[in-house]
Amino acid sequence: MRKIAPLLIMVLISMNFIAQESSSPYRTEFWKDGSWIAGSTALIVLGVITIQNKDGLTDNDLANLDRNDIWKINRGAAGNYSVNADELSYVPFYASFASPILFLLGEDERKNFGQISVMFVETMATTGALFTITAGTVQKSRPLVYNENLSAKERKDSDAQRSFFAGHTAATAAATFFSAKVFHDFNPDSPAVPFVWAGAVAVPAYVGYLRTKAGKHFLTDNLIGFGIGAACGILVPEIHKIGNERLDVYPTAQTNVMGTGIDTKGIAVNYSF
């Protein structure tokens, strides 16, 4: 599968140049987009390694947990835990990834589906890079860690210490906002546009609600995840729009900046004059 995935990405990028039509509001470039996907994928790998090496809580850490140390806006979620909500959250989460398939219903979108697919991969890879790097480096206990009815082993587990930020919410928002943005750009005068954008907001909001109810994330974790995903979903197609070729937005990470020992990660914006 590892050998097939890069090949599939290259095929999609190649298809985009073969099938690109004047009816598309976007322009993509083989090496530029290929480098974007490769760079984002490398950051995802780095982030996953960081997550795998993340430490859990010690017995002393667990004993010193205090709900009063949590921001008031988040305090109500402390102790939340629901297996049903966790499992249910995966339904809209996975369904959102299939939303670009609906573009096959439109003639212009269908002609440029290879191009749309490349941008979708870029969107999800960028979101994934930002999420994995952040989740691996930021130590923040999930709401379920404050639930004393759970076993100490489950509460101390390293997976329970990556509440920030909400990956499911971010990925869902990236997928739905990407689909809404592309639909809007291809069909600016469609009466369905407001409803498409409303759906783009509602689906990740519902996922965020379920993730909080499940004890996986606090409200602010979901809000930030929502914002990051939505930004990626909108910005990736926007920078590919014909006329915006001078604008670049891409994930970036640096370690030990200028020898300070500080690690940074985020989204870089570059505009060529």
Tab-separated table of C-alpha atoms in Angstrom:
chain	number	residue	atom	x	y	z
A	1	MET	CA	0.000	0.000	0.000
A	2	ARG	CA	2.893	2.365	0.752
A	3	LYS	CA	4.183	1.861	-2.794
A	4	ILE	CA	0.754	2.274	-4.358
A	5	ALA	CA	-0.175	5.548	-2.593
A	6	PRO	CA	2.664	7.692	-4.058
A	7	LEU	CA	2.004	6.179	-7.489
A	8	LEU	CA	-1.705	7.011	-7.214
A	9	ILE	CA	-0.886	10.602	-6.286
A	10	MET	CA	1.419	10.941	-9.289
A	11	VAL	CA	-1.255	9.489	-11.572
A	12	LEU	CA	-3.811	11.998	-10.259
A	13	ILE	CA	-1.392	14.876	-10.800
A	14	SER	CA	-0.663	13.666	-14.333
A	15	MET	CA	-4.370	13.227	-15.105
A	16	ASN	CA	-4.995	16.785	-14.063
A	17	PHE	CA	-2.764	18.163	-16.820
A	18	ILE	CA	-4.177	15.849	-19.458
A	19	ALA	CA	-7.804	16.613	-18.551
A	20	GLN	CA	-7.528	20.268	-17.537
A	21	GLU	CA	-10.138	22.301	-19.399
A	22	SER	CA	-10.734	25.980	-19.970
A	23	SER	CA	-13.975	25.507	-17.995
A	24	SER	CA	-11.941	25.178	-14.800
A	25	PRO	CA	-11.400	28.258	-12.631
A	26	TYR	CA	-8.165	26.692	-11.360
A	27	ARG	CA	-4.638	26.158	-12.591
A	28	THR	CA	-2.233	23.540	-11.236
A	29	GLU	CA	1.414	22.782	-11.980
A	30	PHE	CA	2.930	19.306	-11.942
A	31	TRP	CA	6.133	19.977	-9.991
A	32	LYS	CA	4.666	22.618	-7.721
A	33	ASP	CA	1.714	20.496	-6.652
A	34	GLY	CA	3.781	17.328	-6.493
A	35	SER	CA	6.275	19.067	-4.193
A	36	TRP	CA	3.452	20.392	-2.028
A	37	ILE	CA	2.009	16.914	-1.524
A	38	ALA	CA	5.438	15.366	-0.933
A	39	GLY	CA	6.373	18.037	1.622
A	40	SER	CA	3.082	17.714	3.483
A	41	THR	CA	3.399	13.931	3.521
A	42	ALA	CA	6.908	14.198	4.971
A	43	LEU	CA	5.582	16.438	7.753
A	44	ILE	CA	2.799	13.941	8.454
A	45	VAL	CA	5.378	11.167	8.835
A	46	LEU	CA	7.394	13.383	11.195
A	47	GLY	CA	4.250	14.166	13.169
A	48	VAL	CA	3.219	10.515	13.459
A	49	ILE	CA	6.691	9.600	14.737
A	50	THR	CA	6.433	12.399	17.304
A	51	ILE	CA	3.009	11.141	18.411
A	52	GLN	CA	4.318	7.580	18.766
A	53	ASN	CA	7.146	8.815	20.996
A	54	LYS	CA	4.912	10.976	23.168
A	55	ASP	CA	4.988	10.334	26.911
A	56	GLY	CA	1.924	9.505	28.972
A	57	LEU	CA	1.155	10.833	32.442
A	58	THR	CA	2.946	9.608	35.531
A	59	ASP	CA	1.091	8.598	38.700
A	60	ASN	CA	2.126	11.927	40.196
A	61	ASP	CA	0.806	13.833	37.167
A	62	LEU	CA	-2.523	12.041	37.438
A	63	ALA	CA	-2.796	12.743	41.161
A	64	ASN	CA	-2.153	16.455	40.598
A	65	LEU	CA	-4.827	16.943	37.940
A	66	ASP	CA	-7.213	19.723	38.940
A	67	ARG	CA	-10.329	20.748	37.007
A	68	ASN	CA	-9.903	24.270	38.319
A	69	ASP	CA	-6.772	24.583	36.177
A	70	ILE	CA	-8.913	24.233	33.053
A	71	TRP	CA	-10.247	27.331	31.308
A	72	LYS	CA	-13.838	28.024	32.349
A	73	ILE	CA	-15.048	27.718	28.769
A	74	ASN	CA	-13.720	24.148	28.726
A	75	ARG	CA	-14.393	23.084	32.301
A	76	GLY	CA	-17.863	21.682	31.631
A	77	ALA	CA	-16.390	19.003	29.342
A	78	ALA	CA	-13.916	17.707	31.941
A	79	GLY	CA	-14.740	14.094	32.749
A	80	ASN	CA	-16.814	13.497	29.613
A	81	TYR	CA	-16.681	9.959	28.272
A	82	SER	CA	-18.925	8.170	25.789
A	83	VAL	CA	-18.021	5.204	23.609
A	84	ASN	CA	-21.222	5.663	21.599
A	85	ALA	CA	-20.435	9.305	20.802
A	86	ASP	CA	-16.894	8.335	19.830
A	87	GLU	CA	-18.097	5.644	17.424
A	88	LEU	CA	-20.856	7.851	16.004
A	89	SER	CA	-18.385	10.654	15.254
A	90	TYR	CA	-16.667	8.450	12.685
A	91	VAL	CA	-19.785	8.334	10.477
A	92	PRO	CA	-19.800	12.019	9.375
A	93	PHE	CA	-16.001	12.043	9.642
A	94	TYR	CA	-15.522	9.352	6.989
A	95	ALA	CA	-18.536	10.493	4.962
A	96	SER	CA	-16.986	13.932	4.515
A	97	PHE	CA	-14.009	12.388	2.716
A	98	ALA	CA	-16.360	11.147	0.000
A	99	SER	CA	-17.896	14.581	-0.633
A	100	PRO	CA	-15.650	15.383	-3.656
A	101	ILE	CA	-17.154	12.371	-5.455
A	102	LEU	CA	-20.334	14.436	-5.842
A	103	PHE	CA	-18.446	16.616	-8.318
A	104	LEU	CA	-18.787	13.801	-10.831
A	105	LEU	CA	-22.420	14.876	-11.165
A	106	GLY	CA	-21.477	18.233	-12.705
A	107	GLU	CA	-20.238	18.380	-16.302
A	108	ASP	CA	-17.457	20.944	-15.787
A	109	GLU	CA	-16.393	19.396	-12.490
A	110	ARG	CA	-16.367	15.936	-14.056
A	111	LYS	CA	-14.086	17.142	-16.861
A	112	ASN	CA	-11.676	18.509	-14.265
A	113	PHE	CA	-12.042	15.785	-11.644
A	114	GLY	CA	-8.334	14.921	-11.796
A	115	GLN	CA	-7.460	18.512	-10.983
A	116	ILE	CA	-10.021	18.656	-8.170
A	117	SER	CA	-8.646	15.395	-6.753
A	118	VAL	CA	-5.109	16.793	-6.647
A	119	MET	CA	-6.274	19.879	-4.760
A	120	PHE	CA	-8.267	17.705	-2.358
A	121	VAL	CA	-5.189	15.587	-1.608
A	122	GLU	CA	-3.230	18.802	-0.988
A	123	THR	CA	-5.945	20.093	1.335
A	124	MET	CA	-6.103	16.936	3.427
A	125	ALA	CA	-2.313	16.504	3.467
A	126	THR	CA	-1.812	20.083	4.659
A	127	THR	CA	-4.423	19.656	7.386
A	128	GLY	CA	-2.926	16.307	8.370
A	129	ALA	CA	0.560	17.789	8.605
A	130	LEU	CA	-0.575	20.613	10.880
A	131	PHE	CA	-2.546	18.198	13.052
A	132	THR	CA	0.085	15.485	13.519
A	133	ILE	CA	2.918	17.922	14.228
A	134	THR	CA	0.793	19.775	16.788
A	135	ALA	CA	-0.681	16.661	18.419
A	136	GLY	CA	2.794	15.208	18.797
A	137	THR	CA	4.368	18.272	20.399
A	138	VAL	CA	1.588	19.804	22.522
A	139	GLN	CA	0.895	18.062	25.826
A	140	LYS	CA	-2.756	18.475	26.774
A	141	SER	CA	-4.910	15.856	28.485
A	142	ARG	CA	-8.246	14.918	26.964
A	143	PRO	CA	-11.458	15.536	28.958
A	144	LEU	CA	-11.757	11.799	29.658
A	145	VAL	CA	-8.545	11.939	31.708
A	146	TYR	CA	-10.536	13.806	34.370
A	147	ASN	CA	-13.063	10.963	34.615
A	148	GLU	CA	-12.182	9.080	37.804
A	149	ASN	CA	-14.419	6.159	36.840
A	150	LEU	CA	-11.929	5.158	34.149
A	151	SER	CA	-8.865	3.063	34.885
A	152	ALA	CA	-5.616	4.830	35.716
A	153	LYS	CA	-4.000	3.047	32.766
A	154	GLU	CA	-6.470	4.536	30.308
A	155	ARG	CA	-6.194	8.003	31.813
A	156	LYS	CA	-2.376	7.973	31.789
A	157	ASP	CA	-2.048	6.592	28.255
A	158	SER	CA	-0.101	8.798	25.843
A	159	ASP	CA	-3.020	8.808	23.403
A	160	ALA	CA	-5.116	10.520	26.081
A	161	GLN	CA	-2.633	13.415	26.223
A	162	ARG	CA	-3.259	14.880	22.772
A	163	SER	CA	-6.443	16.848	23.136
A	164	PHE	CA	-5.049	19.791	21.147
A	165	PHE	CA	-6.221	20.214	18.553
A	166	ALA	CA	-9.245	18.219	17.342
A	167	GLY	CA	-8.056	16.208	14.352
A	168	HIS	CA	-11.411	14.703	13.420
A	169	THR	CA	-13.045	18.123	13.421
A	170	ALA	CA	-10.194	19.658	11.427
A	171	ALA	CA	-10.197	16.925	8.779
A	172	THR	CA	-13.982	17.030	8.417
A	173	ALA	CA	-13.977	20.825	8.099
A	174	ALA	CA	-11.171	20.657	5.534
A	175	ALA	CA	-13.169	18.203	3.407
A	176	THR	CA	-16.525	19.980	3.630
A	177	PHE	CA	-15.180	23.511	3.188
A	178	PHE	CA	-13.058	22.339	0.254
A	179	SER	CA	-16.140	20.869	-1.405
A	180	ALA	CA	-18.184	24.010	-0.736
A	181	LYS	CA	-15.427	26.276	-2.050
A	182	VAL	CA	-14.952	24.262	-5.253
A	183	PHE	CA	-18.706	24.021	-5.833
A	184	HIS	CA	-19.002	27.780	-5.344
A	185	ASP	CA	-16.151	28.526	-7.762
A	186	PHE	CA	-17.573	26.250	-10.460
A	187	ASN	CA	-21.184	27.343	-9.872
A	188	PRO	CA	-21.112	30.919	-8.508
A	189	ASP	CA	-24.693	31.635	-9.556
A	190	SER	CA	-26.235	28.400	-8.307
A	191	PRO	CA	-29.134	28.839	-5.841
A	192	ALA	CA	-27.706	25.856	-3.951
A	193	VAL	CA	-24.555	27.737	-2.892
A	194	PRO	CA	-25.895	28.961	0.518
A	195	PHE	CA	-27.104	25.459	1.380
A	196	VAL	CA	-23.772	23.917	0.403
A	197	TRP	CA	-21.927	26.332	2.686
A	198	ALA	CA	-24.426	25.671	5.488
A	199	GLY	CA	-23.721	21.953	5.168
A	200	ALA	CA	-19.986	22.634	5.183
A	201	VAL	CA	-20.389	24.303	8.584
A	202	ALA	CA	-22.919	21.880	10.081
A	203	VAL	CA	-21.105	18.591	9.468
A	204	PRO	CA	-17.780	19.413	11.215
A	205	ALA	CA	-19.695	21.243	13.966
A	206	TYR	CA	-21.600	18.022	14.632
A	207	VAL	CA	-18.367	16.031	14.636
A	208	GLY	CA	-16.897	18.501	17.134
A	209	TYR	CA	-19.944	18.131	19.377
A	210	LEU	CA	-19.593	14.340	19.348
A	211	ARG	CA	-15.840	14.486	20.022
A	212	THR	CA	-16.464	16.683	23.069
A	213	LYS	CA	-19.254	14.405	24.295
A	214	ALA	CA	-16.937	11.414	23.831
A	215	GLY	CA	-14.333	13.039	26.076
A	216	LYS	CA	-11.770	13.370	23.301
A	217	HIS	CA	-11.544	17.166	23.042
A	218	PHE	CA	-12.489	20.374	24.812
A	219	LEU	CA	-14.536	23.097	23.123
A	220	THR	CA	-11.516	25.248	22.263
A	221	ASP	CA	-9.723	22.238	20.747
A	222	ASN	CA	-12.669	21.777	18.411
A	223	LEU	CA	-12.954	25.466	17.578
A	224	ILE	CA	-9.288	25.648	16.608
A	225	GLY	CA	-9.493	22.380	14.687
A	226	PHE	CA	-12.577	23.680	12.879
A	227	GLY	CA	-10.793	26.922	12.001
A	228	ILE	CA	-7.642	25.230	10.728
A	229	GLY	CA	-9.576	22.725	8.640
A	230	ALA	CA	-11.857	25.400	7.190
A	231	ALA	CA	-8.864	27.606	6.357
A	232	CYS	CA	-7.113	24.776	4.514
A	233	GLY	CA	-10.305	23.834	2.694
A	234	ILE	CA	-10.785	27.381	1.418
A	235	LEU	CA	-7.195	28.518	0.881
A	236	VAL	CA	-5.922	25.554	-1.134
A	237	PRO	CA	-8.472	26.002	-3.960
A	238	GLU	CA	-8.192	29.790	-3.683
A	239	ILE	CA	-4.447	29.881	-4.341
A	240	HIS	CA	-4.988	27.658	-7.380
A	241	LYS	CA	-7.530	30.057	-8.890
A	242	ILE	CA	-6.473	31.576	-12.175
A	243	GLY	CA	-5.116	35.014	-11.314
A	244	ASN	CA	-3.804	33.979	-7.876
A	245	GLU	CA	-0.669	32.169	-9.083
A	246	ARG	CA	1.618	34.478	-7.103
A	247	LEU	CA	0.130	33.370	-3.788
A	248	ASP	CA	1.490	30.269	-2.038
A	249	VAL	CA	0.237	28.741	1.218
A	250	TYR	CA	1.926	25.635	2.592
A	251	PRO	CA	2.623	23.841	5.903
A	252	THR	CA	5.975	24.528	7.500
A	253	ALA	CA	7.950	23.308	10.502
A	254	GLN	CA	11.334	24.269	11.926
A	255	THR	CA	13.323	22.788	14.782
A	256	ASN	CA	15.751	24.647	17.037
A	257	VAL	CA	15.124	28.014	15.369
A	258	MET	CA	18.366	30.038	15.334
A	259	GLY	CA	19.769	27.823	18.084
A	260	THR	CA	17.090	28.853	20.577
A	261	GLY	CA	15.775	25.332	21.110
A	262	ILE	CA	12.335	26.497	19.978
A	263	ASP	CA	10.386	24.362	17.513
A	264	THR	CA	7.775	25.996	15.295
A	265	LYS	CA	5.024	24.749	13.016
A	266	GLY	CA	2.255	26.436	11.106
A	267	ILE	CA	1.136	27.672	7.713
A	268	ALA	CA	3.515	29.766	5.619
A	269	VAL	CA	2.116	32.374	3.234
A	270	ASN	CA	4.282	33.612	0.377
A	271	TYR	CA	3.382	36.230	-2.236
A	272	SER	CA	5.672	36.915	-5.197
A	273	PHE	CA	5.634	40.476	-6.520
